[in-house]
């Protein structure tokens, strides 16, 4: 049973304004030096980014890797606020992190994927944030468990945190995939349908693991109607102490954002809505007819099967299917649609037909 969440709309956080999408959060994976933080922030501010991220405490798989600069980095974030007027945010993984962030005026925090997977930590953080007005973004857990994700939102909300959002950053996978973390868009879609009031960000950087995949993932997030993007950006990615392969310079980030096609899911334009619903009604009828035609075809195919059985003839006859495909290809061309698209559909229909005759 879904518990209701009492939330404040994202436009009232004082950070973002929708439309237009996406709301963007950008900044380095990790704060490394004061110079790196300020140079990156300057570059981002110059291209119109107003919300800056930087990891201060980094959850690393192996000890001895760069684990973040800790509290000194919070002073650099204060300078980002003072010099560039940006809002600043970082990841918290314990109550101590929350108290340090509050002390140094961090504007927003997020829970990392490993933290969301741990209800003890989420509870501790929620209690530390009680009576503050900080927006909190919750990344999906490392495993594809939507209830853990929602449970974290509930824990925060029960402690009075109302400025809530989520971040989809993909899920660890034991299979070899092209991305660092497998996107589970269905989790975002499910969350959207259960809690339409919760803004959803996508973190293409941690899904991708590599710069080259950031654009396709960001576009997908926009196509799904997600509100925001959190993208890692570094003034000199080649020197980054963590996640070097997935970070973008501020200039590359703005190029990526400009390359996105963003369509709004809904509009108040009545004439548009009316035209859209008329066309959708047409599509619905055509779809119904397609199913009807498929059912009729299947019936005939069944009869052919019976006939072949009676005549002791093999189900698949060489040459016959090639002739069918040639005809539909020609017909597709004559009707101005891609013949190979039609061939793919007919091959699927044929497979089902053969299965029917084999019954
Ligand atoms: C990060 O945002 O820097 C980070 C560590 O992300 P995640 O929790 O998604 O791994
Ligand atoms: Mn990172």
mmCIF file of C-alpha atoms and ligand atoms in Angstrom:
data_model
loop_
_atom_site.group_PDB
_atom_site.id
_atom_site.type_symbol
_atom_site.label_atom_id
_atom_site.label_comp_id
_atom_site.label_asym_id
_atom_site.label_seq_id
_atom_site.Cartn_x
_atom_site.Cartn_y
_atom_site.Cartn_z
ATOM 1 C CA UNK A 1 0.000 0.000 0.000
ATOM 2 C CA UNK A 2 1.420 3.346 -1.001
ATOM 3 C CA UNK A 3 1.529 5.908 1.794
ATOM 4 C CA UNK A 4 0.742 9.414 0.706
ATOM 5 C CA UNK A 5 3.625 11.862 0.672
ATOM 6 C CA UNK A 6 3.157 15.459 1.716
ATOM 7 C CA UNK A 7 5.347 17.448 -0.625
ATOM 8 C CA UNK A 8 6.243 20.939 -1.812
ATOM 9 C CA UNK A 9 6.208 21.434 -5.628
ATOM 10 C CA UNK A 10 9.675 21.774 -7.171
ATOM 11 C CA UNK A 11 8.919 25.302 -8.418
ATOM 12 C CA UNK A 12 8.538 26.386 -4.782
ATOM 13 C CA UNK A 13 11.985 25.195 -3.673
ATOM 14 C CA UNK A 14 13.621 28.373 -4.946
ATOM 15 C CA UNK A 15 16.059 26.357 -7.111
ATOM 16 C CA UNK A 16 14.377 25.530 -10.382
ATOM 17 C CA UNK A 17 11.643 26.793 -12.599
ATOM 18 C CA UNK A 18 9.555 24.524 -14.805
ATOM 19 C CA UNK A 19 8.976 24.810 -17.683
ATOM 20 C CA UNK A 20 11.311 24.567 -19.469
ATOM 21 C CA UNK A 21 12.713 21.152 -18.812
ATOM 22 C CA UNK A 22 15.253 19.951 -17.870
ATOM 23 C CA UNK A 23 16.103 21.368 -14.452
ATOM 24 C CA UNK A 24 19.871 20.943 -14.413
ATOM 25 C CA UNK A 25 22.254 20.158 -11.565
ATOM 26 C CA UNK A 26 25.893 19.999 -12.627
ATOM 27 C CA UNK A 27 29.331 19.894 -11.111
ATOM 28 C CA UNK A 28 32.214 17.544 -10.502
ATOM 29 C CA UNK A 29 31.940 14.013 -9.229
ATOM 30 C CA UNK A 30 34.218 15.136 -6.382
ATOM 31 C CA UNK A 31 35.405 18.427 -4.999
ATOM 32 C CA UNK A 32 39.184 18.043 -5.359
ATOM 33 C CA UNK A 33 40.782 21.434 -4.857
ATOM 34 C CA UNK A 34 39.476 24.939 -4.293
ATOM 35 C CA UNK A 35 40.711 25.923 -7.743
ATOM 36 C CA UNK A 36 39.012 22.983 -9.484
ATOM 37 C CA UNK A 37 35.717 23.689 -7.692
ATOM 38 C CA UNK A 38 35.727 27.409 -8.439
ATOM 39 C CA UNK A 39 36.895 27.071 -12.051
ATOM 40 C CA UNK A 40 34.219 24.456 -12.754
ATOM 41 C CA UNK A 41 31.526 26.571 -11.062
ATOM 42 C CA UNK A 42 32.588 29.640 -13.038
ATOM 43 C CA UNK A 43 32.350 27.676 -16.296
ATOM 44 C CA UNK A 44 28.946 26.282 -15.387
ATOM 45 C CA UNK A 45 27.558 29.639 -14.280
ATOM 46 C CA UNK A 46 28.738 31.119 -17.576
ATOM 47 C CA UNK A 47 26.599 28.625 -19.505
ATOM 48 C CA UNK A 48 23.531 29.297 -17.358
ATOM 49 C CA UNK A 49 23.696 26.505 -14.767
ATOM 50 C CA UNK A 50 22.523 27.634 -11.337
ATOM 51 C CA UNK A 51 22.656 24.514 -9.201
ATOM 52 C CA UNK A 52 26.109 23.114 -8.454
ATOM 53 C CA UNK A 53 26.915 19.599 -7.268
ATOM 54 C CA UNK A 54 30.177 18.242 -5.844
ATOM 55 C CA UNK A 55 30.875 15.095 -3.854
ATOM 56 C CA UNK A 56 32.569 15.914 -0.536
ATOM 57 C CA UNK A 57 32.566 12.382 0.933
ATOM 58 C CA UNK A 58 32.904 9.730 -1.765
ATOM 59 C CA UNK A 59 31.685 6.163 -1.398
ATOM 60 C CA UNK A 60 34.465 4.142 -3.063
ATOM 61 C CA UNK A 61 34.577 0.426 -3.665
ATOM 62 C CA UNK A 62 38.197 0.048 -2.545
ATOM 63 C CA UNK A 63 39.821 1.765 0.407
ATOM 64 C CA UNK A 64 42.733 3.938 -0.553
ATOM 65 C CA UNK A 65 41.009 5.389 -3.619
ATOM 66 C CA UNK A 66 40.261 9.089 -3.441
ATOM 67 C CA UNK A 67 37.551 9.253 -0.771
ATOM 68 C CA UNK A 68 36.747 12.948 -0.967
ATOM 69 C CA UNK A 69 38.254 15.975 0.713
ATOM 70 C CA UNK A 70 35.704 16.161 3.542
ATOM 71 C CA UNK A 71 34.885 19.331 5.481
ATOM 72 C CA UNK A 72 37.426 21.681 3.763
ATOM 73 C CA UNK A 73 35.451 21.131 0.543
ATOM 74 C CA UNK A 74 32.359 22.598 2.184
ATOM 75 C CA UNK A 75 34.200 25.924 2.482
ATOM 76 C CA UNK A 76 34.796 25.847 -1.289
ATOM 77 C CA UNK A 77 31.073 25.304 -1.803
ATOM 78 C CA UNK A 78 30.444 28.388 0.356
ATOM 79 C CA UNK A 79 32.680 30.317 -2.034
ATOM 80 C CA UNK A 80 30.699 29.001 -5.022
ATOM 81 C CA UNK A 81 27.574 30.414 -3.411
ATOM 82 C CA UNK A 82 29.178 33.735 -2.564
ATOM 83 C CA UNK A 83 31.041 34.284 -5.851
ATOM 84 C CA UNK A 84 28.577 32.896 -8.397
ATOM 85 C CA UNK A 85 25.239 33.030 -6.594
ATOM 86 C CA UNK A 86 24.682 29.336 -7.296
ATOM 87 C CA UNK A 87 22.834 26.868 -5.076
ATOM 88 C CA UNK A 88 25.095 24.064 -3.912
ATOM 89 C CA UNK A 89 24.401 20.427 -3.099
ATOM 90 C CA UNK A 90 26.286 17.326 -2.050
ATOM 91 C CA UNK A 91 25.781 13.698 -1.047
ATOM 92 C CA UNK A 92 25.205 12.818 2.608
ATOM 93 C CA UNK A 93 25.628 9.293 3.933
ATOM 94 C CA UNK A 94 25.427 9.813 7.702
ATOM 95 C CA UNK A 95 24.038 12.204 10.324
ATOM 96 C CA UNK A 96 27.539 13.648 10.723
ATOM 97 C CA UNK A 97 27.543 14.608 7.044
ATOM 98 C CA UNK A 98 24.151 16.295 7.499
ATOM 99 C CA UNK A 99 25.347 18.339 10.485
ATOM 100 C CA UNK A 100 28.465 19.491 8.611
ATOM 101 C CA UNK A 101 26.341 20.472 5.598
ATOM 102 C CA UNK A 102 23.975 22.471 7.797
ATOM 103 C CA UNK A 103 26.918 24.208 9.451
ATOM 104 C CA UNK A 104 28.333 25.316 6.091
ATOM 105 C CA UNK A 105 25.059 26.345 4.457
ATOM 106 C CA UNK A 106 24.729 23.608 1.831
ATOM 107 C CA UNK A 107 21.400 24.286 0.069
ATOM 108 C CA UNK A 108 20.318 20.774 -0.877
ATOM 109 C CA UNK A 109 21.530 17.223 -0.255
ATOM 110 C CA UNK A 110 21.130 13.890 -1.963
ATOM 111 C CA UNK A 111 21.233 10.317 -0.740
ATOM 112 C CA UNK A 112 23.520 8.112 -2.811
ATOM 113 C CA UNK A 113 22.517 4.758 -4.246
ATOM 114 C CA UNK A 114 24.353 2.787 -1.561
ATOM 115 C CA UNK A 115 22.692 4.809 1.181
ATOM 116 C CA UNK A 116 19.160 4.419 -0.168
ATOM 117 C CA UNK A 117 19.704 0.666 0.002
ATOM 118 C CA UNK A 118 20.276 0.945 3.779
ATOM 119 C CA UNK A 119 17.153 1.853 5.815
ATOM 120 C CA UNK A 120 19.211 2.349 9.021
ATOM 121 C CA UNK A 121 21.244 5.085 7.374
ATOM 122 C CA UNK A 122 18.216 6.627 5.697
ATOM 123 C CA UNK A 123 16.476 6.812 9.073
ATOM 124 C CA UNK A 124 19.530 8.382 10.711
ATOM 125 C CA UNK A 125 19.799 10.983 7.951
ATOM 126 C CA UNK A 126 16.066 11.710 8.004
ATOM 127 C CA UNK A 127 16.235 12.390 11.751
ATOM 128 C CA UNK A 128 19.289 14.628 11.340
ATOM 129 C CA UNK A 129 17.402 16.639 8.715
ATOM 130 C CA UNK A 130 14.269 17.027 10.869
ATOM 131 C CA UNK A 131 13.119 20.642 11.215
ATOM 132 C CA UNK A 132 15.276 21.819 8.330
ATOM 133 C CA UNK A 133 13.855 23.089 5.080
ATOM 134 C CA UNK A 134 16.466 21.484 2.839
ATOM 135 C CA UNK A 135 15.346 19.819 -0.385
ATOM 136 C CA UNK A 136 16.471 16.193 -0.479
ATOM 137 C CA UNK A 137 16.964 14.101 -3.600
ATOM 138 C CA UNK A 138 16.984 10.332 -3.249
ATOM 139 C CA UNK A 139 18.901 8.220 -5.729
ATOM 140 C CA UNK A 140 17.476 4.819 -6.543
ATOM 141 C CA UNK A 141 19.143 2.002 -4.603
ATOM 142 C CA UNK A 142 21.942 0.006 -6.278
ATOM 143 C CA UNK A 143 19.523 -2.902 -6.694
ATOM 144 C CA UNK A 144 16.269 -2.553 -8.671
ATOM 145 C CA UNK A 145 14.003 -2.431 -5.614
ATOM 146 C CA UNK A 146 11.425 0.300 -6.025
ATOM 147 C CA UNK A 147 10.058 -0.226 -2.519
ATOM 148 C CA UNK A 148 13.419 0.589 -0.953
ATOM 149 C CA UNK A 149 13.428 3.761 -3.027
ATOM 150 C CA UNK A 150 9.924 4.717 -1.930
ATOM 151 C CA UNK A 151 10.648 3.626 1.648
ATOM 152 C CA UNK A 152 13.465 6.188 1.788
ATOM 153 C CA UNK A 153 11.061 8.927 0.605
ATOM 154 C CA UNK A 154 8.589 7.864 3.290
ATOM 155 C CA UNK A 155 11.223 7.942 6.047
ATOM 156 C CA UNK A 156 12.276 11.467 5.042
ATOM 157 C CA UNK A 157 8.703 12.649 4.725
ATOM 158 C CA UNK A 158 7.809 11.300 8.190
ATOM 159 C CA UNK A 159 10.526 13.528 9.634
ATOM 160 C CA UNK A 160 8.916 16.533 7.971
ATOM 161 C CA UNK A 161 11.030 16.772 4.803
ATOM 162 C CA UNK A 162 8.652 17.989 2.134
ATOM 163 C CA UNK A 163 10.954 19.199 -0.621
ATOM 164 C CA UNK A 164 11.538 15.750 -2.060
ATOM 165 C CA UNK A 165 12.768 14.532 -5.422
ATOM 166 C CA UNK A 166 14.385 11.399 -6.806
ATOM 167 C CA UNK A 167 17.296 10.620 -9.097
ATOM 168 C CA UNK A 168 17.446 7.641 -11.426
ATOM 169 C CA UNK A 169 21.105 6.577 -11.698
ATOM 170 C CA UNK A 170 20.748 3.026 -12.962
ATOM 171 C CA UNK A 171 21.321 -0.246 -11.201
ATOM 172 C CA UNK A 172 24.383 -2.500 -10.781
ATOM 173 C CA UNK A 173 24.335 -5.384 -13.197
ATOM 174 C CA UNK A 174 26.247 -8.667 -13.161
ATOM 175 C CA UNK A 175 25.771 -8.931 -16.910
ATOM 176 C CA UNK A 176 28.128 -7.281 -19.347
ATOM 177 C CA UNK A 177 26.292 -4.242 -20.668
ATOM 178 C CA UNK A 178 27.445 -1.174 -22.519
ATOM 179 C CA UNK A 179 26.654 1.121 -19.595
ATOM 180 C CA UNK A 180 28.253 1.247 -16.168
ATOM 181 C CA UNK A 181 24.842 0.819 -14.524
ATOM 182 C CA UNK A 182 21.775 -0.588 -16.241
ATOM 183 C CA UNK A 183 19.005 1.957 -16.678
ATOM 184 C CA UNK A 184 15.733 0.719 -15.210
ATOM 185 C CA UNK A 185 13.384 3.252 -16.761
ATOM 186 C CA UNK A 186 10.422 1.170 -15.651
ATOM 187 C CA UNK A 187 11.284 2.051 -12.031
ATOM 188 C CA UNK A 188 11.088 5.757 -12.839
ATOM 189 C CA UNK A 189 7.851 5.268 -14.755
ATOM 190 C CA UNK A 190 6.334 3.267 -11.876
ATOM 191 C CA UNK A 191 7.415 5.906 -9.371
ATOM 192 C CA UNK A 192 5.892 8.599 -11.577
ATOM 193 C CA UNK A 193 2.575 6.771 -11.694
ATOM 194 C CA UNK A 194 2.503 6.164 -7.919
ATOM 195 C CA UNK A 195 3.766 9.618 -6.927
ATOM 196 C CA UNK A 196 3.116 12.024 -9.801
ATOM 197 C CA UNK A 197 4.004 14.975 -7.566
ATOM 198 C CA UNK A 198 7.639 13.840 -7.037
ATOM 199 C CA UNK A 199 10.091 15.418 -9.515
ATOM 200 C CA UNK A 200 12.398 12.897 -11.165
ATOM 201 C CA UNK A 201 15.971 13.645 -12.195
ATOM 202 C CA UNK A 202 18.097 11.362 -14.305
ATOM 203 C CA UNK A 203 21.802 10.987 -13.592
ATOM 204 C CA UNK A 204 23.052 9.967 -17.039
ATOM 205 C CA UNK A 205 26.668 10.173 -15.823
ATOM 206 C CA UNK A 206 26.463 7.239 -13.421
ATOM 207 C CA UNK A 207 24.299 5.206 -15.791
ATOM 208 C CA UNK A 208 26.686 5.808 -18.702
ATOM 209 C CA UNK A 209 30.106 5.538 -17.114
ATOM 210 C CA UNK A 210 31.377 7.042 -20.381
ATOM 211 C CA UNK A 211 30.874 10.492 -21.905
ATOM 212 C CA UNK A 212 29.823 9.089 -25.270
ATOM 213 C CA UNK A 213 26.540 7.711 -23.898
ATOM 214 C CA UNK A 214 25.392 10.817 -22.039
ATOM 215 C CA UNK A 215 23.393 12.345 -24.895
ATOM 216 C CA UNK A 216 21.310 9.261 -25.687
ATOM 217 C CA UNK A 217 20.505 8.724 -22.004
ATOM 218 C CA UNK A 218 19.612 12.368 -21.421
ATOM 219 C CA UNK A 219 17.365 12.333 -24.480
ATOM 220 C CA UNK A 220 15.616 9.209 -23.213
ATOM 221 C CA UNK A 221 15.030 10.889 -19.855
ATOM 222 C CA UNK A 222 13.440 13.850 -21.643
ATOM 223 C CA UNK A 223 11.316 11.570 -23.831
ATOM 224 C CA UNK A 224 9.991 9.908 -20.678
ATOM 225 C CA UNK A 225 8.973 13.294 -19.306
ATOM 226 C CA UNK A 226 11.487 13.397 -16.427
ATOM 227 C CA UNK A 227 11.962 16.852 -14.966
ATOM 228 C CA UNK A 228 15.685 17.097 -14.509
ATOM 229 C CA UNK A 229 19.230 15.999 -15.162
ATOM 230 C CA UNK A 230 22.138 15.718 -12.758
ATOM 231 C CA UNK A 231 25.292 15.652 -14.855
ATOM 232 C CA UNK A 232 28.904 15.424 -13.714
ATOM 233 C CA UNK A 233 31.003 18.246 -15.052
ATOM 234 C CA UNK A 234 34.668 19.013 -14.401
ATOM 235 C CA UNK A 235 36.853 21.867 -15.657
ATOM 236 C CA UNK A 236 39.413 19.292 -16.826
ATOM 237 C CA UNK A 237 37.884 15.791 -16.883
ATOM 238 C CA UNK A 238 41.143 14.124 -17.928
ATOM 239 C CA UNK A 239 42.625 15.000 -14.521
ATOM 240 C CA UNK A 240 39.574 14.086 -12.424
ATOM 241 C CA UNK A 241 40.355 12.055 -9.313
ATOM 242 C CA UNK A 242 37.114 10.082 -9.649
ATOM 243 C CA UNK A 243 34.863 9.132 -12.583
ATOM 244 C CA UNK A 244 37.133 10.796 -15.165
ATOM 245 C CA UNK A 245 35.639 8.917 -18.138
ATOM 246 C CA UNK A 246 32.105 10.169 -17.592
ATOM 247 C CA UNK A 247 32.630 13.867 -16.818
ATOM 248 C CA UNK A 248 32.075 16.706 -19.263
ATOM 249 C CA UNK A 249 33.589 20.159 -19.457
ATOM 250 C CA UNK A 250 31.004 22.925 -18.937
ATOM 251 C CA UNK A 251 31.218 23.692 -22.682
ATOM 252 C CA UNK A 252 30.488 20.055 -23.595
ATOM 253 C CA UNK A 253 27.627 20.041 -21.120
ATOM 254 C CA UNK A 254 25.936 23.020 -22.711
ATOM 255 C CA UNK A 255 26.421 21.439 -26.170
ATOM 256 C CA UNK A 256 24.716 18.299 -24.871
ATOM 257 C CA UNK A 257 21.815 20.268 -23.394
ATOM 258 C CA UNK A 258 21.375 22.197 -26.633
ATOM 259 C CA UNK A 259 21.269 18.945 -28.600
ATOM 260 C CA UNK A 260 18.249 17.655 -26.670
ATOM 261 C CA UNK A 261 14.776 17.688 -28.162
ATOM 262 C CA UNK A 262 12.356 18.410 -25.364
ATOM 263 C CA UNK A 263 8.653 18.036 -25.940
ATOM 264 C CA UNK A 264 6.146 18.807 -23.282
ATOM 265 C CA UNK A 265 3.890 15.959 -22.231
ATOM 266 C CA UNK A 266 0.859 18.173 -21.920
ATOM 267 C CA UNK A 267 -0.194 21.624 -22.976
ATOM 268 C CA UNK A 268 -3.064 23.852 -22.070
ATOM 269 C CA UNK A 269 -3.615 24.688 -25.753
ATOM 270 C CA UNK A 270 -7.183 23.477 -26.357
ATOM 271 C CA UNK A 271 -7.046 23.324 -30.155
ATOM 272 C CA UNK A 272 -3.873 21.260 -29.911
ATOM 273 C CA UNK A 273 -5.389 18.877 -27.358
ATOM 274 C CA UNK A 274 -8.481 18.459 -29.481
ATOM 275 C CA UNK A 275 -6.497 17.717 -32.641
ATOM 276 C CA UNK A 276 -4.335 15.254 -30.711
ATOM 277 C CA UNK A 277 -7.288 13.383 -29.269
ATOM 278 C CA UNK A 278 -8.963 13.182 -32.714
ATOM 279 C CA UNK A 279 -5.830 11.647 -34.198
ATOM 280 C CA UNK A 280 -5.484 9.289 -31.234
ATOM 281 C CA UNK A 281 -9.053 8.133 -31.724
ATOM 282 C CA UNK A 282 -8.177 7.345 -35.351
ATOM 283 C CA UNK A 283 -5.110 5.384 -34.257
ATOM 284 C CA UNK A 284 -7.210 3.432 -31.753
ATOM 285 C CA UNK A 285 -9.595 2.365 -34.511
ATOM 286 C CA UNK A 286 -6.753 1.398 -36.830
ATOM 287 C CA UNK A 287 -5.132 -0.631 -34.034
ATOM 288 C CA UNK A 288 -8.397 -2.429 -33.399
ATOM 289 C CA UNK A 289 -8.654 -3.257 -37.077
ATOM 290 C CA UNK A 290 -5.073 -4.503 -37.122
ATOM 291 C CA UNK A 291 -5.848 -6.937 -34.321
ATOM 292 C CA UNK A 292 -9.030 -7.978 -36.105
ATOM 293 C CA UNK A 293 -7.096 -8.590 -39.333
ATOM 294 C CA UNK A 294 -4.467 -10.607 -37.435
ATOM 295 C CA UNK A 295 -7.181 -12.749 -35.868
ATOM 296 C CA UNK A 296 -8.760 -13.402 -39.290
ATOM 297 C CA UNK A 297 -5.389 -14.282 -40.728
ATOM 298 C CA UNK A 298 -4.696 -16.669 -37.883
ATOM 299 C CA UNK A 299 -8.024 -18.383 -38.482
ATOM 300 C CA UNK A 300 -7.196 -18.989 -42.141
ATOM 301 C CA UNK A 301 -3.701 -20.089 -41.200
ATOM 302 C CA UNK A 302 -5.240 -22.629 -38.825
ATOM 303 C CA UNK A 303 -7.402 -23.987 -41.650
ATOM 304 C CA UNK A 304 -4.365 -24.282 -43.906
ATOM 305 C CA UNK A 305 -2.662 -26.217 -41.093
ATOM 306 C CA UNK A 306 -5.560 -28.666 -40.908
ATOM 307 C CA UNK A 307 -5.478 -29.102 -44.661
ATOM 308 C CA UNK A 308 -1.724 -29.780 -44.666
ATOM 309 C CA UNK A 309 -2.125 -32.346 -41.911
ATOM 310 C CA UNK A 310 -4.870 -34.141 -43.859
ATOM 311 C CA UNK A 311 -2.801 -34.059 -47.042
ATOM 312 C CA UNK A 312 0.356 -35.115 -45.105
ATOM 313 C CA UNK A 313 2.202 -32.051 -46.352
ATOM 314 C CA UNK A 314 5.030 -30.334 -44.387
ATOM 315 C CA UNK A 315 4.058 -27.090 -42.656
ATOM 316 C CA UNK A 316 6.874 -24.916 -44.015
ATOM 317 C CA UNK A 317 7.332 -24.997 -47.753
ATOM 318 C CA UNK A 318 10.512 -23.570 -49.182
ATOM 319 C CA UNK A 319 9.926 -20.719 -51.537
ATOM 320 C CA UNK A 320 6.394 -19.933 -50.424
ATOM 321 C CA UNK A 321 7.424 -17.576 -47.614
ATOM 322 C CA UNK A 322 9.963 -15.824 -49.828
ATOM 323 C CA UNK A 323 7.180 -15.126 -52.323
ATOM 324 C CA UNK A 324 4.972 -13.703 -49.575
ATOM 325 C CA UNK A 325 7.788 -11.443 -48.394
ATOM 326 C CA UNK A 326 8.482 -10.255 -51.929
ATOM 327 C CA UNK A 327 4.838 -9.271 -52.319
ATOM 328 C CA UNK A 328 4.641 -7.403 -49.023
ATOM 329 C CA UNK A 329 7.913 -5.644 -49.781
ATOM 330 C CA UNK A 330 6.500 -4.426 -53.084
ATOM 331 C CA UNK A 331 3.262 -3.419 -51.417
ATOM 332 C CA UNK A 332 5.145 -1.554 -48.675
ATOM 333 C CA UNK A 333 7.125 0.338 -51.308
ATOM 334 C CA UNK A 334 3.971 1.203 -53.214
ATOM 335 C CA UNK A 335 2.461 2.571 -49.999
ATOM 336 C CA UNK A 336 5.515 4.602 -49.053
ATOM 337 C CA UNK A 337 6.586 2.710 -45.938
ATOM 338 C CA UNK A 338 9.876 1.047 -45.116
ATOM 339 C CA UNK A 339 9.790 -2.474 -46.674
ATOM 340 C CA UNK A 340 12.167 -3.891 -44.064
ATOM 341 C CA UNK A 341 9.899 -2.687 -41.250
ATOM 342 C CA UNK A 342 7.010 -4.541 -42.883
ATOM 343 C CA UNK A 343 9.170 -7.640 -43.413
ATOM 344 C CA UNK A 344 10.046 -7.683 -39.701
ATOM 345 C CA UNK A 345 6.374 -7.619 -38.797
ATOM 346 C CA UNK A 346 5.518 -10.354 -41.302
ATOM 347 C CA UNK A 347 8.305 -12.588 -40.061
ATOM 348 C CA UNK A 348 6.833 -12.302 -36.558
ATOM 349 C CA UNK A 349 3.370 -13.082 -37.914
ATOM 350 C CA UNK A 350 4.797 -16.057 -39.796
ATOM 351 C CA UNK A 351 6.454 -17.448 -36.661
ATOM 352 C CA UNK A 352 3.108 -17.288 -34.836
ATOM 353 C CA UNK A 353 1.388 -18.928 -37.812
ATOM 354 C CA UNK A 354 3.858 -21.810 -37.899
ATOM 355 C CA UNK A 355 3.413 -22.267 -34.149
ATOM 356 C CA UNK A 356 -0.361 -22.341 -34.645
ATOM 357 C CA UNK A 357 -0.064 -25.014 -37.360
ATOM 358 C CA UNK A 358 2.249 -27.071 -35.145
ATOM 359 C CA UNK A 359 -0.264 -27.203 -32.291
HETATM 360 C C1 LIG B 1 27.722 10.558 -7.162
HETATM 361 O O1 LIG B 1 26.707 11.158 -7.515
HETATM 362 O O2 LIG B 1 28.842 11.061 -7.169
HETATM 363 C C2 LIG B 1 27.613 9.145 -6.737
HETATM 364 C C3 LIG B 1 28.543 8.551 -6.027
HETATM 365 O O3 LIG B 1 26.519 8.580 -7.206
HETATM 366 P P1 LIG B 1 25.805 7.166 -6.896
HETATM 367 O O4 LIG B 1 25.346 7.208 -5.477
HETATM 368 O O5 LIG B 1 24.693 7.202 -7.880
HETATM 369 O O6 LIG B 1 26.797 6.075 -7.181
HETATM 370 MN MN1 LIG B 2 30.693 10.161 -9.695
#
